[in-house]
Structures are given as structure tokens and as C-alpha cells.
Tab-separated table of C-alpha atoms in Angstrom:
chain	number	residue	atom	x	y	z
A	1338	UNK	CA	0.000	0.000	0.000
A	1339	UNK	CA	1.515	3.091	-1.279
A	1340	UNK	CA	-0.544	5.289	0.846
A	1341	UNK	CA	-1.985	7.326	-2.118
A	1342	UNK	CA	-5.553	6.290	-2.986
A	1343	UNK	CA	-7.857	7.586	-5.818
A	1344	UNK	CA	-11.413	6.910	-6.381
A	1345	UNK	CA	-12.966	5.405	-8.495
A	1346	UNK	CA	-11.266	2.549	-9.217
A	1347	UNK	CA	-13.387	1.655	-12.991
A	1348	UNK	CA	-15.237	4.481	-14.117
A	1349	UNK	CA	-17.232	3.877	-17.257
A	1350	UNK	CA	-18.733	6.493	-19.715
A	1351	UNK	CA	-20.396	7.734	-22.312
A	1352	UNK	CA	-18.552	9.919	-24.784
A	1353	UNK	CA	-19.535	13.864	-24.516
A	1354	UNK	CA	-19.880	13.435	-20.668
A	1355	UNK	CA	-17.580	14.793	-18.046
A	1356	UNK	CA	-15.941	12.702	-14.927
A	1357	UNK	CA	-13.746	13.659	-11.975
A	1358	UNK	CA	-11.169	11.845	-10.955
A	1359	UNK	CA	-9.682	12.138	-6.762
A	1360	UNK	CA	-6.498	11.848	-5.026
A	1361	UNK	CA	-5.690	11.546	-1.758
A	1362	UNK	CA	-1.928	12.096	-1.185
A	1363	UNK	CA	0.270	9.894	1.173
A	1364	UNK	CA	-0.095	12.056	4.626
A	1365	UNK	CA	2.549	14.858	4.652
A	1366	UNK	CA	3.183	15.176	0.691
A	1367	UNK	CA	2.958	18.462	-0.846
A	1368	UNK	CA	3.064	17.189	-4.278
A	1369	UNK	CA	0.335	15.412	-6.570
A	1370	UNK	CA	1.314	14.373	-10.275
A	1371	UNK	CA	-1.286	12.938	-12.701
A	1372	UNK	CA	-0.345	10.508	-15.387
A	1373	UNK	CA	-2.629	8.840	-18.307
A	1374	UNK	CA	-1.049	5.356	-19.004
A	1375	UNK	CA	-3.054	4.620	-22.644
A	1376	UNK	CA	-2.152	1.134	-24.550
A	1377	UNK	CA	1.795	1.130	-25.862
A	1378	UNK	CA	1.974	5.053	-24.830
A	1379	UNK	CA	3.792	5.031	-21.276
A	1380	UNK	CA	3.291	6.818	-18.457
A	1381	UNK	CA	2.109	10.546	-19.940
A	1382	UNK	CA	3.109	13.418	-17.747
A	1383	UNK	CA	-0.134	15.661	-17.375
A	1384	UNK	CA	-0.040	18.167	-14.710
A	1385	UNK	CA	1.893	18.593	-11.198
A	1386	UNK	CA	0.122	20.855	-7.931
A	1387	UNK	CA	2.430	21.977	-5.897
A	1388	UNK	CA	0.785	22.893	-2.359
A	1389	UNK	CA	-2.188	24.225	-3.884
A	1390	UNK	CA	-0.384	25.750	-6.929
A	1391	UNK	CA	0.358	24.444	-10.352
A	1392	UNK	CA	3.862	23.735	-10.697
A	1393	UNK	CA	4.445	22.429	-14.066
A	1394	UNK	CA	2.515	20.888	-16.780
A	1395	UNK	CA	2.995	18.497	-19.242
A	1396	UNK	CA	0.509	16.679	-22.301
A	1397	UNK	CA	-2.845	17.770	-20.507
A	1398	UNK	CA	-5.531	18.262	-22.919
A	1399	UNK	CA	-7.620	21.651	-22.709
A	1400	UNK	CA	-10.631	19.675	-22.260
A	1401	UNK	CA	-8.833	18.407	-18.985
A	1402	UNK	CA	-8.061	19.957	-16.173
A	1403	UNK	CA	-7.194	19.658	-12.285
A	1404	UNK	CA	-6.911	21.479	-8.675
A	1405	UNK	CA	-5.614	20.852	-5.245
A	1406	UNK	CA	-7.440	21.603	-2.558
A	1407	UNK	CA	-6.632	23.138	0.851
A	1408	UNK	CA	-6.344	19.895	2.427
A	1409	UNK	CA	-4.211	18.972	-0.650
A	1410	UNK	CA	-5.917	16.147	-2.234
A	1411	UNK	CA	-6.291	16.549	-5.903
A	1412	UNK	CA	-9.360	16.395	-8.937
A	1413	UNK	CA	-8.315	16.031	-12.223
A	1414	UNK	CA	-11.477	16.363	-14.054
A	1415	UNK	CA	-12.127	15.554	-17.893
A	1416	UNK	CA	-14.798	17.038	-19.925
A	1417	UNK	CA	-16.140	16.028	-23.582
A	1418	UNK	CA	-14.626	12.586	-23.433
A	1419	UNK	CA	-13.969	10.793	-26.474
A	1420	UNK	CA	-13.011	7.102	-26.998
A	1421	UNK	CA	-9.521	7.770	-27.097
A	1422	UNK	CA	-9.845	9.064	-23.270
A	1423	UNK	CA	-10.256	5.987	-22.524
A	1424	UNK	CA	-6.931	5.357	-20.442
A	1425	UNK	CA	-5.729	4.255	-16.915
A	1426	UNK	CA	-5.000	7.443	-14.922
A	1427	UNK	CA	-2.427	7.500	-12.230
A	1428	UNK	CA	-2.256	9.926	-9.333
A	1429	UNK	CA	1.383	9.940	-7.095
A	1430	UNK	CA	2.659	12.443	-4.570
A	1431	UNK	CA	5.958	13.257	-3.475
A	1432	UNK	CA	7.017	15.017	-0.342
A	1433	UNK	CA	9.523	17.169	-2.767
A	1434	UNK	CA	12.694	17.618	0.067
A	1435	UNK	CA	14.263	21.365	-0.947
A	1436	UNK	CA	11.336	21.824	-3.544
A	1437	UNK	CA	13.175	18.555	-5.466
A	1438	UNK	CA	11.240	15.244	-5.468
A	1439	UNK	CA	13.540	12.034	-5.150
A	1440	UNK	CA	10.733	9.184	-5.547
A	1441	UNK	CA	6.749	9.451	-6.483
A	1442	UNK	CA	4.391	7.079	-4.621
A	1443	UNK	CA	1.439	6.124	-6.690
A	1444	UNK	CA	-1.892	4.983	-6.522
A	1445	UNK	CA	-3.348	2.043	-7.528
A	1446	UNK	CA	-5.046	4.128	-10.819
A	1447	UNK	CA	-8.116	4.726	-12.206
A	1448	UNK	CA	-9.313	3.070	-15.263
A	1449	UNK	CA	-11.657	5.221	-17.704
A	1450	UNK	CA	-13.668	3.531	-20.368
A	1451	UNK	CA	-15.344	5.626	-22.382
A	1452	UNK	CA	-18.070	4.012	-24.710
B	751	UNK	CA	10.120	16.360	-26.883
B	752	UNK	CA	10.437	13.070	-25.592
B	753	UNK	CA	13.121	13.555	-22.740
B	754	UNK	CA	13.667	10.066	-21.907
B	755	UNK	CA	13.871	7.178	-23.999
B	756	UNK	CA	13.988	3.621	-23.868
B	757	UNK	CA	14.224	2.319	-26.763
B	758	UNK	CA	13.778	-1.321	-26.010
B	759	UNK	CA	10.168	-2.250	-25.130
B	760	UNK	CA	11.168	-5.949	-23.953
B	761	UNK	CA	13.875	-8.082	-22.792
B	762	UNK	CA	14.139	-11.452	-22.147
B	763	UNK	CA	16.632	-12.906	-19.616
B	764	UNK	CA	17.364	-16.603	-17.776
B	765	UNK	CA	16.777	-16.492	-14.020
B	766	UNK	CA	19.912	-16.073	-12.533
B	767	UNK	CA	21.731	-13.913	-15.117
B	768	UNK	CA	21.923	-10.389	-15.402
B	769	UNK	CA	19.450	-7.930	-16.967
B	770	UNK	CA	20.442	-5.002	-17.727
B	771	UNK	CA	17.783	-1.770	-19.258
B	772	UNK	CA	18.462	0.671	-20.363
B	773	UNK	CA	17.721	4.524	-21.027
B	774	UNK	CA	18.781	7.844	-23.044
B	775	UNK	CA	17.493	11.338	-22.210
B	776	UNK	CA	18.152	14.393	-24.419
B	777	UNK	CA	18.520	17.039	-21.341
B	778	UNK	CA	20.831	17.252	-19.142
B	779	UNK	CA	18.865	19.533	-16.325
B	780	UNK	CA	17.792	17.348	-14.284
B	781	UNK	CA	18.535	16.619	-10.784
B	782	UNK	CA	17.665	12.803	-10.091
B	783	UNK	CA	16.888	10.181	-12.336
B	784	UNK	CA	14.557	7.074	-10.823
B	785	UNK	CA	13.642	3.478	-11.955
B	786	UNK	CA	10.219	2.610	-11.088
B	787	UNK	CA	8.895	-1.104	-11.293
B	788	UNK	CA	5.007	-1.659	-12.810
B	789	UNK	CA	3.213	-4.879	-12.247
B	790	UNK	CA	-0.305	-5.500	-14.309
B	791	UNK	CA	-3.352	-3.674	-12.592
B	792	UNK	CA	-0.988	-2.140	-9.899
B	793	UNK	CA	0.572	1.614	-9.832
B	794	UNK	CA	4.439	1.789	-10.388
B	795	UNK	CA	6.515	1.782	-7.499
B	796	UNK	CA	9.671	3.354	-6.977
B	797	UNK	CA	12.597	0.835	-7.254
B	798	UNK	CA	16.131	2.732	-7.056
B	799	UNK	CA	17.256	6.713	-8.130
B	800	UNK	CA	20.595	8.357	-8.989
B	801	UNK	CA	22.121	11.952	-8.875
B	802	UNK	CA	23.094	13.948	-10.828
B	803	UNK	CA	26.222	14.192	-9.330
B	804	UNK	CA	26.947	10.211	-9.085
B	805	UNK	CA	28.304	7.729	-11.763
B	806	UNK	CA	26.474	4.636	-10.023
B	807	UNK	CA	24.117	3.625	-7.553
B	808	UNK	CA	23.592	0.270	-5.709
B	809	UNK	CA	20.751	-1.124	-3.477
B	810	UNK	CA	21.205	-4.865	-2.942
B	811	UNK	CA	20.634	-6.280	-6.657
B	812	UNK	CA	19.778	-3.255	-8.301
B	813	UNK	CA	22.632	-0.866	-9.860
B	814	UNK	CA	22.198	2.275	-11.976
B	815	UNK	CA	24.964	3.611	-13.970
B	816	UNK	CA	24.710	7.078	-15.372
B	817	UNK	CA	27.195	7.852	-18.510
B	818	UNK	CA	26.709	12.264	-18.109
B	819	UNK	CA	28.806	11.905	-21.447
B	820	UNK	CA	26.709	9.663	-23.268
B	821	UNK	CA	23.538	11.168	-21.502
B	822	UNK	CA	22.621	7.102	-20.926
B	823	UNK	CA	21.927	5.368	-17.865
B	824	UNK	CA	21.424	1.663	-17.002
B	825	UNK	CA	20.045	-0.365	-14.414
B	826	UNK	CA	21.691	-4.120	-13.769
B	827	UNK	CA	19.656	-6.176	-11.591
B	828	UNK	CA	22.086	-9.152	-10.877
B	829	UNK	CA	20.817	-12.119	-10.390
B	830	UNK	CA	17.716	-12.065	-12.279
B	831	UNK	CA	14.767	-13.915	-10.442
B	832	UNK	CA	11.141	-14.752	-12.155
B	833	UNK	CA	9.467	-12.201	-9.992
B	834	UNK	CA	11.575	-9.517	-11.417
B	835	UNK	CA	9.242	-9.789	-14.468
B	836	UNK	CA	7.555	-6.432	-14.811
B	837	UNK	CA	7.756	-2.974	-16.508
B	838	UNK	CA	11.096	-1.047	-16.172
B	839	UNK	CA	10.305	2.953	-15.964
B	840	UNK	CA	13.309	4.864	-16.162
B	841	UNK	CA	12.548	8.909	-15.041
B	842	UNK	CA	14.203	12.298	-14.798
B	843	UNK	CA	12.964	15.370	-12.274
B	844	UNK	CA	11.641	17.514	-12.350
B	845	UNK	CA	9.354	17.234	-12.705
B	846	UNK	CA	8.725	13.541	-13.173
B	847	UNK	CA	8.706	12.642	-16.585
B	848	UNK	CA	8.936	9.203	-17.899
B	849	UNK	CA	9.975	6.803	-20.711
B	850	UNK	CA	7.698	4.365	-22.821
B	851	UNK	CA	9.290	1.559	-20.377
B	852	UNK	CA	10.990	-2.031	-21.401
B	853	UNK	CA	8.756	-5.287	-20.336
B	854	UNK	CA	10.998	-7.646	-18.569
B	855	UNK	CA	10.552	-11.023	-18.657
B	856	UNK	CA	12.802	-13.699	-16.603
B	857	UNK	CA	12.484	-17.345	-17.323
B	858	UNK	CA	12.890	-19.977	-15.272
């Protein structure tokens, strides 16, 4: 148990419609990333939150987006899904030592079908 | 801009022996690189980093060499054992960004 948990675990959808996806960082982790693992493509950088803040961002779609909250879990949220959304995402935090992360701890994912 | 690369996607090695993967990036600001380890229908978990500043890294079975020079790094895993078989990440900060990963495979 990696101590990072995101709900749902299977999320299934209709193209068109919009989901949200949650994080809940290990306990003391400033950091949340967001990855989208699609067949043969990897792990796909999407977005980092640093402490509330967007630190750097990576292949996130403008239909996608994310925050994190005051209590610093995370939402990434995806709007006007199409089939090719269809994807595992991963959520991991970090507890970023001198503003530099040395590992990532990640969740167990969440896999979107969208239909 | 893909920033790391591994340009194997599988490997195939005899229990016992050693596997080696391994990894280019294209630029050289980084800070750490990591290894993570991916089962099926599980997140990846973290397996073994090195820094900038080092040549090599060792945690029992698991070595990473980094060639600055070559911009390459490897990771050995000596001996191999069957549960070894998994997906091999290889990452640079920050932040994390990672490669397409190699699909090991150790036979018995």
C-alpha cells in the first residue's frame, strides 16, 4: 500500500460526458502528479500541484483539467470525453525535500472507459 | 520532446543472469533520475534513483549507472529472479517525466 488512494477505481462512460477523478496524497506530501497510461503510450506526464499551486505541466488536454485543494488532495477532471480518453489514470505524490522530489508514490489508478 | 527514452520495449533474460535496461534522455537539467517497477493492474513503485552528481548507484541487486557523457543510464539487476518480471520505468525530475518503459521477462 503506497498510501496514495484515488477513487474510483473503474469508471465507465459515455462519450460527450464529463468525470472527476480524486487523489488523496500519502499524509505529509505536498506534491500530486497525474499521469494517463493509454495502450503502448507510457506513463504521460499531465499536470503537477504543488501545495495548492500548479507547478508544471505536461501533455494535458484543454478539455482536462485539475486542482488541489486546501487539504491537498487533488481532482483532475475531464470534460467532452472521447473514446480515445479511454486510459488508466495515475495519481502519485511526493514530499519534494528542498522543492526537489527524489521518488513518487502512486496509486493504484483509475481506469476510464469511455463508450 | 520526448526527454527520456527507452528504446527497447522488452527483454528477455534466464533467471539467474543479469538484466540489464536501459535509457537515453536528451537534457541534461535534471537533478535525479529514478527506476520505477510496474506490475499488471498495480501503480508503479519506486525501485532505485541516482544523482546527478553520481556515476552509479547500488541497493542490494539493483545498480544504476549514469554515462553524463553519453547522456545514458542503465540499471543491472544481478541475479535475475522470475518475480523480477515487470515494466522497467526509467525517469528524470523535475518534474517527473517518464519513458515508454521495457517489459521484462525472466524465465525460469
Amino acid at each position: 500500500d503506497s498510501g496514495v488512494t484515488q477513487t474510483p477505481k473503474h469508471l465507465i462512460t459515455a462519450t460527450g460526458q464529463r468525470v472527476t477523478l480524486r487523489c488523496s496524497p500519502r499524509s505529509g506530501d505536498l506534491s500530486v502528479y497525474w499521469y494517463q497510461q493509454s495502450l503502448d503510450q507510457g506513463l504521460q506526464f499531465l499536470i503537477q500541484y504543488y501545495n495548492g499551486e500548479e507547478r508544471a505541466k505536461g501533455n494535458i488536454l484543454e478539455r482536462f483539467s485539475a486542482q488541489q485543494f486546501p487539504d491537498l488532495h487533488s481532482e483532475l477532471n475531464l470534460s467532452s470525453l472521447e473514446l480515445g480518453d479511454s486510459a488508466l489514470y495515475f495519481c502519485a505524490s511526493s514530499v519534494d525535500r528542498d522543492r526537489v522530489p527524489i521518488e513518487a508514490f502512486f496509486g493504484q489508478g483509475t481506469r476510464l472507459t469511455v463508450v | 520532446d520526448q526527454q527520456v527514452k527507452q528504446n527497447s520495449p522488452s527483454l528477455s533474460v534466464q533467471e539467474g543472469r543479469i538484466s540489464i535496461l536501459n535509457c537515453d534522455y536528451t537534457n541534461s537539467m535534471f537533478d535525479y533520475f529514478l527506476w520505477y517497477k510496474k506490475y499488471p493492474a498495480e501503480g508503479p513503485t519506486f525501485l532505485i534513483s541516482i544523482s546527478s552528481i553520481k556515476d552509479k548507484n547500488e541497493d542490494g541487486r539493483f545498480t544504476v549507472f549514469l554515462n553524463k557523457s553519453a547522456k545514458h543510464l542503465s540499471l543491472h539487476i544481478v541475479p535475475s529472479q522470475p518475480g523480477d518480471s515487470a515494466v522497467y520505468f526509467c525517469a528524470r525530475n523535475t518534474p517527473l517525466v517518464f519513458g515508454k518503459g521495457t517489459r521484462l521477462s525472466v524465465i525460469a
